[in-house]
Short mmCIF file of C-alpha atoms and ligand atoms in Angstrom, two decimals:
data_model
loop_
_atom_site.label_atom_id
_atom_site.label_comp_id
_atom_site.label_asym_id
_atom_site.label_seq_id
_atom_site.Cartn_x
_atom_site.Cartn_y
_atom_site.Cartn_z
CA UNK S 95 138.39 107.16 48.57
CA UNK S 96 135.58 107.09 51.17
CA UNK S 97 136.46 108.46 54.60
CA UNK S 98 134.03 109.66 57.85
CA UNK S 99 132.96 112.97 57.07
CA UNK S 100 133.88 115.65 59.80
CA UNK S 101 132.08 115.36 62.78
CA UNK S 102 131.61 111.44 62.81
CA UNK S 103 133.32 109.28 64.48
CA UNK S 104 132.74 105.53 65.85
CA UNK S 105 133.80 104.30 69.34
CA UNK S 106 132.86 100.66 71.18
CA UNK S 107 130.14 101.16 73.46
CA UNK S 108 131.06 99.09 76.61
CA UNK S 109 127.23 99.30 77.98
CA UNK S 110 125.77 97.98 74.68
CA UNK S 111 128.50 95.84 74.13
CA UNK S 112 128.65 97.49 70.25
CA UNK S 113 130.36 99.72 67.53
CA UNK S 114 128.46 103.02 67.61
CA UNK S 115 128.82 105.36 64.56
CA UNK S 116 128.43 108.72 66.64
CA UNK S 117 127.06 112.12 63.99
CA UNK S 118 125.69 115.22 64.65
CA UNK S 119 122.11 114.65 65.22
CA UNK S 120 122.73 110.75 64.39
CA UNK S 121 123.46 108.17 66.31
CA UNK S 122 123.46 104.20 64.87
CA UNK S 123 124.34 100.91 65.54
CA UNK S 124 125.99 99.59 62.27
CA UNK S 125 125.39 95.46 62.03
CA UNK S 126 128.71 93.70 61.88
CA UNK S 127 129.09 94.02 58.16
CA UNK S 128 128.40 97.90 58.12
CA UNK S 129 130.87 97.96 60.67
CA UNK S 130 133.56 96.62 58.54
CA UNK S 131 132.53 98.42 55.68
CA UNK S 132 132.52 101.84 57.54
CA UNK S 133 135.58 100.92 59.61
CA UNK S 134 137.59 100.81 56.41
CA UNK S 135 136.58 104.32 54.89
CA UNK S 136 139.85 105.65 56.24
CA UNK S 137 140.46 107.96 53.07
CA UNK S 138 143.05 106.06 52.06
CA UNK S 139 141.65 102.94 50.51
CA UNK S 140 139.40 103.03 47.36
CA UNK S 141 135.89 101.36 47.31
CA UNK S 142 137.17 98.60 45.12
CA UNK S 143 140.42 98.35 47.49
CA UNK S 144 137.53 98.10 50.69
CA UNK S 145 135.75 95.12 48.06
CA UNK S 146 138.72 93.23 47.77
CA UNK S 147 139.64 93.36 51.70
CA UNK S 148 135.99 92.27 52.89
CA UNK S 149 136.22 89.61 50.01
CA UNK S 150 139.02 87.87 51.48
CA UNK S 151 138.07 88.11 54.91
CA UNK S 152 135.29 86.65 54.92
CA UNK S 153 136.14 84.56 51.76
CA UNK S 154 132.87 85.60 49.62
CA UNK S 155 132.81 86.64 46.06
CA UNK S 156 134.06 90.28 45.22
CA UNK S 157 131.20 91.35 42.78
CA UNK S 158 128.51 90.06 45.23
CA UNK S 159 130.60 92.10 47.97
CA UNK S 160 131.37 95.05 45.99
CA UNK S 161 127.76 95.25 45.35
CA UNK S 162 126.88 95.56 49.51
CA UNK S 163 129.70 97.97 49.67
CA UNK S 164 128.49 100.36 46.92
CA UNK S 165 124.60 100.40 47.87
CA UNK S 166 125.76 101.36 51.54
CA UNK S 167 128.50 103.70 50.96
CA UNK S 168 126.11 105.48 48.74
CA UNK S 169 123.58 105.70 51.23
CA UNK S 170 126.15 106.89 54.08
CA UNK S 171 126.84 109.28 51.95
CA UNK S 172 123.62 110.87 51.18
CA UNK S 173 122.83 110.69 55.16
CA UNK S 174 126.20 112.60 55.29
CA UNK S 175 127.90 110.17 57.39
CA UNK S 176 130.87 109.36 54.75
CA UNK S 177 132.52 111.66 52.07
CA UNK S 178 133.83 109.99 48.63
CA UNK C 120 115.21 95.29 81.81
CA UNK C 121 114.81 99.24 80.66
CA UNK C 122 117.30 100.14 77.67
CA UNK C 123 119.64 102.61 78.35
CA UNK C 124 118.66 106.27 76.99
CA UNK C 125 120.92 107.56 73.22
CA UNK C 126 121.12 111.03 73.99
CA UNK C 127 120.91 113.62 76.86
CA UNK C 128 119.72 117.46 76.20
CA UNK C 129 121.78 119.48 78.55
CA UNK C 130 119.93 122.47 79.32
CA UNK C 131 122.94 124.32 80.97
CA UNK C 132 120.89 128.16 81.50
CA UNK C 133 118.24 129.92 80.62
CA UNK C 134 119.76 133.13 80.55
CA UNK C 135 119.68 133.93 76.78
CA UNK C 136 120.39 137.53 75.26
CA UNK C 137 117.98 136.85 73.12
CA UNK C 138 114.50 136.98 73.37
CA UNK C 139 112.82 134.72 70.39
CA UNK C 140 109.21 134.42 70.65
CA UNK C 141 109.41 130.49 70.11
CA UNK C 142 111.36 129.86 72.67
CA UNK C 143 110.64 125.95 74.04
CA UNK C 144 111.58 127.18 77.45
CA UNK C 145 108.75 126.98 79.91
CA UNK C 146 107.41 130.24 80.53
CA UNK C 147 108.49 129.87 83.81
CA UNK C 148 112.29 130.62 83.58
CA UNK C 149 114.73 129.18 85.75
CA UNK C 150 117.39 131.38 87.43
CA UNK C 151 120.53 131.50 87.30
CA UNK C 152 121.33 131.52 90.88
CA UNK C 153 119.53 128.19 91.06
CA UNK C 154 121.65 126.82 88.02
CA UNK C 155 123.66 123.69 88.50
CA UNK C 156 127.07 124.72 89.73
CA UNK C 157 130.20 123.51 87.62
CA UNK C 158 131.53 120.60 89.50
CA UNK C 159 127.30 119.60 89.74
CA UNK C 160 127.82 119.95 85.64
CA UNK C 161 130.85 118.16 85.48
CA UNK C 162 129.52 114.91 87.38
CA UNK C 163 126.46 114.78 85.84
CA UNK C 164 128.56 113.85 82.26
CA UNK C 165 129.95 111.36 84.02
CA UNK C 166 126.54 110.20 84.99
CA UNK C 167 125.21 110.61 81.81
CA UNK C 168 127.86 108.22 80.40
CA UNK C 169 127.18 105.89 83.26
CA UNK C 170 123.55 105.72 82.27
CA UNK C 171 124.60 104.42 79.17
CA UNK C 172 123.89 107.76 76.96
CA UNK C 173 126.41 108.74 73.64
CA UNK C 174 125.49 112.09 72.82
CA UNK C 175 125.17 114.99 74.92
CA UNK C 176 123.64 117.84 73.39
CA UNK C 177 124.25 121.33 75.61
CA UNK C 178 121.38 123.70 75.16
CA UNK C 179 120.03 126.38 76.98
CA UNK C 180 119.09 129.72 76.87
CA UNK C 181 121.98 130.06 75.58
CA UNK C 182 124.54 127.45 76.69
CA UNK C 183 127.69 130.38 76.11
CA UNK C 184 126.34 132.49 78.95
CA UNK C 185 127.85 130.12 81.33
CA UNK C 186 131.56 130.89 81.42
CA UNK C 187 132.65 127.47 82.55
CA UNK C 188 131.47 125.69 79.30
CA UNK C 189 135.08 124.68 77.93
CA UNK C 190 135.35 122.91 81.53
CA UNK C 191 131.53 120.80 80.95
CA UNK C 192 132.45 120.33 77.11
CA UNK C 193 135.72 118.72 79.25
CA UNK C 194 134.02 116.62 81.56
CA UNK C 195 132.19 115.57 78.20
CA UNK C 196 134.79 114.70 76.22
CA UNK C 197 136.70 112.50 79.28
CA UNK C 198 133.65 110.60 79.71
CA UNK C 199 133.63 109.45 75.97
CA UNK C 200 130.47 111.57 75.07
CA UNK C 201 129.79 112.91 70.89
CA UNK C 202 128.91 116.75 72.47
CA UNK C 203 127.19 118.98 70.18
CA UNK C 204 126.47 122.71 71.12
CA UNK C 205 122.98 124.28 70.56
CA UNK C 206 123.72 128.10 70.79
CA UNK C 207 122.45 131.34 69.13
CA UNK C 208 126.04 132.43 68.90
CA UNK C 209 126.05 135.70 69.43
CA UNK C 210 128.51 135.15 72.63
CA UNK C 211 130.47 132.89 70.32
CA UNK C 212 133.97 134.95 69.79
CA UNK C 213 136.89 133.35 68.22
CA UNK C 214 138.58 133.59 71.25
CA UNK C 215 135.90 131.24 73.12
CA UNK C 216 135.49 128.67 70.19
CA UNK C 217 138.62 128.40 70.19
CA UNK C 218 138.65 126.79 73.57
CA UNK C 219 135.82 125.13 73.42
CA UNK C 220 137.38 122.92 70.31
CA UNK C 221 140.37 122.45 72.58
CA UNK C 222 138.34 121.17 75.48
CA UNK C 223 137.11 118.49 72.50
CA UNK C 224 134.17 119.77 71.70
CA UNK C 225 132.57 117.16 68.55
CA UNK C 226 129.84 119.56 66.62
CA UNK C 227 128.39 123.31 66.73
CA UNK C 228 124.68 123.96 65.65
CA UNK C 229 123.72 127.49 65.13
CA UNK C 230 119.99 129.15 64.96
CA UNK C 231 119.27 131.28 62.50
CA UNK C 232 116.25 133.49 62.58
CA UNK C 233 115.89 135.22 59.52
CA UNK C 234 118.32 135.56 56.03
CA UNK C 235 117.53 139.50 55.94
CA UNK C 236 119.38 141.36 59.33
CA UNK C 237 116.51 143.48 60.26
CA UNK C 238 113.77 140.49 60.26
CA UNK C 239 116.37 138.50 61.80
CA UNK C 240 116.95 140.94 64.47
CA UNK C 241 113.31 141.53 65.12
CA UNK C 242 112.54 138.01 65.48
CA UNK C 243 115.34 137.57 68.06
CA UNK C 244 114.73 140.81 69.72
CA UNK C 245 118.62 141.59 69.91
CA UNK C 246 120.68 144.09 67.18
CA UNK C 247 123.08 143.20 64.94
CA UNK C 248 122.46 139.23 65.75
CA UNK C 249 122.49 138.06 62.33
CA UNK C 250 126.02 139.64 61.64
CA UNK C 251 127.55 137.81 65.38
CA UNK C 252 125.83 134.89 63.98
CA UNK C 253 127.61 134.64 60.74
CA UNK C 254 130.96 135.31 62.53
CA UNK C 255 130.66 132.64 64.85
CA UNK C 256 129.72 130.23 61.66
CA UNK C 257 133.31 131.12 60.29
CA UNK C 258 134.99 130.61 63.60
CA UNK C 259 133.72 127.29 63.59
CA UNK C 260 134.85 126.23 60.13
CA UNK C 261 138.18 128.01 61.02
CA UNK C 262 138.53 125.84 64.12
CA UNK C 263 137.50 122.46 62.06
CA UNK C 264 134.87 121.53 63.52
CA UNK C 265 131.73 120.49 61.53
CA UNK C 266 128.84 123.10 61.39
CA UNK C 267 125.00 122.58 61.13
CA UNK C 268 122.63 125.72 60.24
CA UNK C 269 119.53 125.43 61.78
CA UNK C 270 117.11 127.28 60.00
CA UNK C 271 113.71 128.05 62.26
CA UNK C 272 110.58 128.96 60.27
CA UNK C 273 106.97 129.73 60.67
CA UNK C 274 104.39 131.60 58.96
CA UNK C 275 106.54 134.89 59.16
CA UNK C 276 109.85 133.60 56.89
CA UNK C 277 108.88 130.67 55.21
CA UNK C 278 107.96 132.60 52.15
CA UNK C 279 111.95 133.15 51.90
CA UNK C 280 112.61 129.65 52.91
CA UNK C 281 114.68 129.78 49.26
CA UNK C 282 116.67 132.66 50.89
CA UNK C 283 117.66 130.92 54.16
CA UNK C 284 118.74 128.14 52.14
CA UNK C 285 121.37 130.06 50.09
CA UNK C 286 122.56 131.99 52.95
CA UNK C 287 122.94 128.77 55.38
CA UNK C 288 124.60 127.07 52.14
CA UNK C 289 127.17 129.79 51.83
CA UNK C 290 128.16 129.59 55.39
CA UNK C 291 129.40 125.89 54.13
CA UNK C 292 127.72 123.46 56.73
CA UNK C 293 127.93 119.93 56.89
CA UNK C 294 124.18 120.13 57.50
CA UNK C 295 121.36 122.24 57.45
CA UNK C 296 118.28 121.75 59.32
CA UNK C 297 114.91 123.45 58.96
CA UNK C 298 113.22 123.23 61.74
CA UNK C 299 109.53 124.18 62.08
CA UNK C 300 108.19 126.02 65.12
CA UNK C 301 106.94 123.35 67.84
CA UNK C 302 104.28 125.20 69.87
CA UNK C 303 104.92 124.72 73.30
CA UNK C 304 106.56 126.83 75.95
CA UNK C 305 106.81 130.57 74.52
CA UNK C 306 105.53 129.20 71.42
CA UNK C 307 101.93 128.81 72.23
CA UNK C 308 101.62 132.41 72.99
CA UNK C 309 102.52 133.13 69.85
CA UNK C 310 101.18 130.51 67.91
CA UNK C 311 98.17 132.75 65.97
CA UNK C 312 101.22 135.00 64.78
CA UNK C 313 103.66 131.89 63.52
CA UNK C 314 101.40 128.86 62.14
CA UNK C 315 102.49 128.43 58.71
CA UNK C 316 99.52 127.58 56.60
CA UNK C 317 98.97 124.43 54.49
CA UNK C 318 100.31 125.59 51.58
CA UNK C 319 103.47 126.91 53.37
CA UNK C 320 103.89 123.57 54.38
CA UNK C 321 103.45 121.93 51.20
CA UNK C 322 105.72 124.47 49.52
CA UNK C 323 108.42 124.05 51.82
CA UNK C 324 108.33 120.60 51.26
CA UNK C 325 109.22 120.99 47.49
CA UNK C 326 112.02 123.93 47.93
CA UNK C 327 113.43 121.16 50.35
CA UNK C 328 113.42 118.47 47.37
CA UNK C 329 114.75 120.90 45.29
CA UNK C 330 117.39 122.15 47.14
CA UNK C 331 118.38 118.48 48.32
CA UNK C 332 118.88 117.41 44.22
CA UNK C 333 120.99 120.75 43.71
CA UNK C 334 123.60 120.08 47.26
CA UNK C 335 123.37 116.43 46.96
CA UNK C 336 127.08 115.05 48.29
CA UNK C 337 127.68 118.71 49.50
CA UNK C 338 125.25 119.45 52.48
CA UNK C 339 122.50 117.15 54.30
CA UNK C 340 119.28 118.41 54.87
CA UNK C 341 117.04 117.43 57.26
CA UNK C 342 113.35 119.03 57.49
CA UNK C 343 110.99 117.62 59.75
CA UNK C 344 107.54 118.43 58.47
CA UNK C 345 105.42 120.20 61.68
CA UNK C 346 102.77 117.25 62.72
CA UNK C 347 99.73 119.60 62.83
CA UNK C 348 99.18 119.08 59.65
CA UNK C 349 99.26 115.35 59.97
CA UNK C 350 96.80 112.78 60.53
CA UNK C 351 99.14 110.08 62.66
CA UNK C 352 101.41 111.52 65.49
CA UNK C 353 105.33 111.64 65.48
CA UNK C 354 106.79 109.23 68.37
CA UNK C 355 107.44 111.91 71.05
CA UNK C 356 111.48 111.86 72.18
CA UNK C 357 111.42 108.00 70.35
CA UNK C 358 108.81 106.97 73.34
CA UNK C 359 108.79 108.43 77.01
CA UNK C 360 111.68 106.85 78.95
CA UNK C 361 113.07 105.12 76.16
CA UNK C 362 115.70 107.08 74.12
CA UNK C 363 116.54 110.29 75.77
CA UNK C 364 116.45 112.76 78.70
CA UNK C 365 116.70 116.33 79.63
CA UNK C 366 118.36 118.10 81.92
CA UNK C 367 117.30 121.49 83.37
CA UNK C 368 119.13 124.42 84.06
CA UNK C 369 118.68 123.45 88.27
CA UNK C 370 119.31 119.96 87.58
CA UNK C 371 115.91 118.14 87.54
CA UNK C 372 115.91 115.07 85.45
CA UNK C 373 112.84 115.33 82.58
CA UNK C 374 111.75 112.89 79.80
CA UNK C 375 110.77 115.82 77.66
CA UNK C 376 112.11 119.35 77.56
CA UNK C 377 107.80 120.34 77.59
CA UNK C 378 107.27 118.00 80.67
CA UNK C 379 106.76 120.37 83.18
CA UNK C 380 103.51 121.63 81.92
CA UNK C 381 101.95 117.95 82.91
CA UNK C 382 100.39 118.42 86.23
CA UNK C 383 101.02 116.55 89.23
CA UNK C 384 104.28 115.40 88.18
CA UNK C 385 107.14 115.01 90.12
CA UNK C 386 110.59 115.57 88.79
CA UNK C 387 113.57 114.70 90.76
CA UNK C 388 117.11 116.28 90.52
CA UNK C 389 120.06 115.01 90.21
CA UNK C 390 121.11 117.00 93.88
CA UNK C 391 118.57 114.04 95.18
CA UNK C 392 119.21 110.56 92.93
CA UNK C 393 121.98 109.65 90.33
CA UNK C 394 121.12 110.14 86.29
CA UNK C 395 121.35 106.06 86.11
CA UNK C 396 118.24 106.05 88.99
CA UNK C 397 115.83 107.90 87.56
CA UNK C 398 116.17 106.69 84.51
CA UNK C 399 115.08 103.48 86.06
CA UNK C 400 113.11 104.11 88.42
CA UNK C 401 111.13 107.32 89.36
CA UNK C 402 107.17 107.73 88.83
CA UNK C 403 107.76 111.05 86.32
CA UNK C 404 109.65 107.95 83.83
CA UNK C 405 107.51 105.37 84.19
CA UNK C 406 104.28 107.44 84.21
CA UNK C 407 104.19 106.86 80.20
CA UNK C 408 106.65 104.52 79.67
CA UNK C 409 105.78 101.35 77.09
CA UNK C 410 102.42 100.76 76.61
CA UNK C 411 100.65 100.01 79.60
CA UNK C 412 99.16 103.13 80.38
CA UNK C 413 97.55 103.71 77.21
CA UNK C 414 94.04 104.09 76.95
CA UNK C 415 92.03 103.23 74.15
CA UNK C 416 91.66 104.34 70.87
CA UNK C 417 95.74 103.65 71.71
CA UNK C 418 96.05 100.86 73.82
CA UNK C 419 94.44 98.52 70.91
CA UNK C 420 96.01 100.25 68.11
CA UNK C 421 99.00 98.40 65.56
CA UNK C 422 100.85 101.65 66.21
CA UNK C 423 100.90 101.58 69.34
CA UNK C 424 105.02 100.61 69.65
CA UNK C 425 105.69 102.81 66.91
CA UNK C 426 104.38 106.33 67.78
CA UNK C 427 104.18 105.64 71.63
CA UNK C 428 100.72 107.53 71.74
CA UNK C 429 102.34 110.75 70.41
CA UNK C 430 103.29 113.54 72.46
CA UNK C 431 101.68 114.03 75.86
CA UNK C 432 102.25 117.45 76.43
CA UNK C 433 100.47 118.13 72.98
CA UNK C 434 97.70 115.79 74.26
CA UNK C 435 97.51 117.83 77.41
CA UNK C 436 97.36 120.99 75.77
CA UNK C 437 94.74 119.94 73.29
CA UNK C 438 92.64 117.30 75.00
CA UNK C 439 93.43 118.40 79.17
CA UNK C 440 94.37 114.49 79.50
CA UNK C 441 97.90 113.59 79.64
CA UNK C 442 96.86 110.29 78.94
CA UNK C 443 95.33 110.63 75.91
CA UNK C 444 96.34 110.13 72.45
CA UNK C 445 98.07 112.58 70.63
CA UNK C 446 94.89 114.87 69.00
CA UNK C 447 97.20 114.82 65.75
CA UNK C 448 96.01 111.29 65.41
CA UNK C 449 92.65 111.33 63.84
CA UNK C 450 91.67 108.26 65.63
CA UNK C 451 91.62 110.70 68.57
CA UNK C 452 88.51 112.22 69.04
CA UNK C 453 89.81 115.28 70.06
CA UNK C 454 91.59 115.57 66.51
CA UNK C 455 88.93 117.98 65.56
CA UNK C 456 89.82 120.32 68.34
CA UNK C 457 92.95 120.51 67.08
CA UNK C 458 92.53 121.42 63.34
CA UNK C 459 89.72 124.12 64.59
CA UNK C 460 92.53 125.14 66.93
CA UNK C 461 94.93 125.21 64.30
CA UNK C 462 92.89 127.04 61.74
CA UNK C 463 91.50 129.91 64.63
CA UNK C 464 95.24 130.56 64.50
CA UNK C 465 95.41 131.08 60.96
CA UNK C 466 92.21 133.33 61.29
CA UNK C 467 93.14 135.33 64.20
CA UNK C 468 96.13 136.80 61.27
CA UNK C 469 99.22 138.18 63.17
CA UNK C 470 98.95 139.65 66.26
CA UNK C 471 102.07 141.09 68.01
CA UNK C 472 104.82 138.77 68.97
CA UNK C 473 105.27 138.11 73.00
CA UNK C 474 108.78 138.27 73.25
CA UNK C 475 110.46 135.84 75.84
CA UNK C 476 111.60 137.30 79.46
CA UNK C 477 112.00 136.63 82.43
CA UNK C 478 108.72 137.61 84.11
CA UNK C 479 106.88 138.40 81.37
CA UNK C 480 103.44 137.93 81.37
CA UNK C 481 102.64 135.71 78.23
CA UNK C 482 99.30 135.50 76.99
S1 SF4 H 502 115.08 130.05 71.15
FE1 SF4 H 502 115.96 132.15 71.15
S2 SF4 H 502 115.45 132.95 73.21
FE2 SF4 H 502 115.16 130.71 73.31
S3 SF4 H 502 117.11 129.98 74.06
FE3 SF4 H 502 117.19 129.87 71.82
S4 SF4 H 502 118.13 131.80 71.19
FE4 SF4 H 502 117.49 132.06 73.34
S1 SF4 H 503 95.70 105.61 68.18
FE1 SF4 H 503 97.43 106.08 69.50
S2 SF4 H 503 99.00 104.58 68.94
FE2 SF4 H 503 97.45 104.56 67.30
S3 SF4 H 503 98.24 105.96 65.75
FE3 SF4 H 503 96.87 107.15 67.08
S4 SF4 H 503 98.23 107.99 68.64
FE4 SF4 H 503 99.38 106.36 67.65
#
């Protein structure tokens, strides 16, 4: 169950007019799908529970979705940004 | 339209009980009775967040020696900044980290000098600083917060590079960072005793890899190769005037922590203008900003919005031109001055490290 790893945290940037994913020594700008991804890693919710959410909200097919979800989770995680 | 900048570097002192011989503080030290005063510190993070910033980082010297820093880290955390604190840690008790995770303090980084106490003590010219080091890493873990190791190395330790590894692993960081020597400020006096040679380089690169495949999921680590070596330049600060700005200990406004050894440059303080001002509009910011000032081989070049020209206190140092190119680009033609520079270093051996002091006369 993915959740922000200690340290990061995201807050809305009023002067950008964006989510902000705020780490030691990083600082990005997820796009809007990121965003959801990484605004669901609460530590509660398994990857495939995160899949079936983004499926339904934005009514696309949970294998394509779980796909995206995977590849950047995976890659959060090696930056250190989210712990599984 | 000019973006606003990420991150701010905080330079909050200069005092520093240490004494490290790389030291990027200008060789001119600030002091402390010209030092920004606390309710100076405490508007400037409101500034900073007005100017758009996200991250402060507070540096020094050593940012503990001032004794108001729970109040800054404060003023920090109410004005929605990620604060991260750059310290050597030896002044970092319990007691004090403590409060500075109550004031809301996001992130701790701590310099280490050496894995071995006496090395690590000579380097930082101060006794028993490895041991107060290694405290203060526990006090942070104890208090929550999330730790990185920053490992410094040059020609002296990176044979034990393996070493630092396993003792910053076992202090159980989020992240580790090894962090080549960047030769200015103290640094350039001492460069003949600290440039690692090629094959350092190279080798560090693979215990790196290797240590990356072996922590992967536990520990990041970042390693930023030294450009010396390279043949195109790193992007200095992500472009002058475009991603970040430093603050010194008496409040003047820089785009790089090295800027003051550019001649003829005028930095204003933030006793004169606000944060969100200079940013925008002051000569020192747009004296490099974009692209326009670039002369050739730069101006025409494809990477010319991707390294920014380089660094331009490097390309002062090297080439006596602020303007030029970065001499680690080998379209410069002052790239050859800077590998015979480089390898008269390695020649010259190791000479005795000039330790940083107030008033010292370096090199
Ligand atoms: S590099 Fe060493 S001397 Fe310089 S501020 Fe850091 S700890 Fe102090
Ligand atoms: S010529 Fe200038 S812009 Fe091009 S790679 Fe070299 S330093 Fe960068």
């Amino acid at each position: 169950m993915p959740r922000l790893a200690r340290g990061v945290r995201t807050r809305f940037d009023p002067t950008r007019q964006k989510w902000i994913v705020l780490a030691p020594e990083r600082l990005f700008v997820p796009d809007e799908i990121a965003f959801e991804i990484i605004r669901r890693c609460d530590g509660t919710a398994t990857v495939g529970a995160i899949a079936d959410d983004l499926a339904a909200a934005f009514h696309e097919q949970r294998h394509v979705v779980l796909k995206d979800v995977t590849a950047l989770l995976s890659d959060l995680a090696e930056k250190g940004v989210v712990v599984t | 339209m000019i973006d606003p900048p990420l991150a701010v570097l905080a330079e909050l002192t200069h005092r520093c009980p240490l004494q490290c011989p790389y030291c990027s503080n200008p060789v001119e030290l600030e002091r402390s009775k010209t030092e920004l005063s606390t309710a100076e510190w405490i508007r400037v993070m409101r500034e900073i967040a007005d100017v758009g910033a996200l991250q402060v980082h507070l540096s020094g010297g050593e940012p503990m020696a001032r004794p108001d820093l729970d109040q800054i880290v404060a003023a920090a955390r109410d004005a929605g900044l990620y604060s991260n604190l750059i310290t050597s840690a030896v002044l970092l008790t319990e007691e004090r980290m403590e409060r500075l995770a109550g004031a809301g303090l996001d992130h701790v980084q701590i310099s280490f000098q050496d894995s071995e106490p006496a090395r690590a003590d000579r380097i930082a010219g101060y006794r028993g600083a490895l041991a107060k080091k290694k405290r203060a890493a526990e006090a942070v873990r104890m208090c929550g917060l999330p730790l990185t190791v920053n490992l410094v190395v040059h020609r002296q330790n990176l044979t034990t590079l393996e070493d630092l590894l396993t003792m910053a692993v076992d202090l159980l960081p989020q992240r580790i960072e090894v962090a080549h020597v960047q030769y200015y400020g103290w640094a350039i006096r001492n460069r003949a005793a600290l440039m690692p040679t090629p094959e350092q380089v190279r080798s560090a690169l693979e215990t790196v890899e290797r240590a990356r495949e072996r922590l992967r999921g536990r520990v990041t680590i970042d390693h930023v190769v030294p450009d010396y070596y390279g043949r195109r330049p790193k992007a200095c600060m992500g472009g002058w005037g475009r991603r970040f700005l430093n603050i010194t200990p008496s409040g003047k406004v820089l785009p790089c922590h090295a800027a003051e050894s550019l001649p003829g440059m005028v930095f204003e303080t933030v006793r004169e203008r606000t944060i969100g001002e200079i940013w925008r509009d002051s000569p020192a910011f747009d004296a490099f900003r974009g692209t326009s000032w670039m002369p050739e081989p730069c101006r025409s070049c494809e990477r010319r919005e991707i390294d920014w020209g380089g660094c331009r206190c490097q390309a002062l140092a090297i080439t006596g031109d602020a303007a030029a190119a970065d001499p680690v680009c080998d379209k410069s033609p002052d790239h050859v001055t800077l590998t015979s520079f480089t390898n008269q270093a390695l020649a010259e051996g190791a000479p005795d490290l000039v330790y940083r002091r107030y008033g010292a006369r370096a090199g």
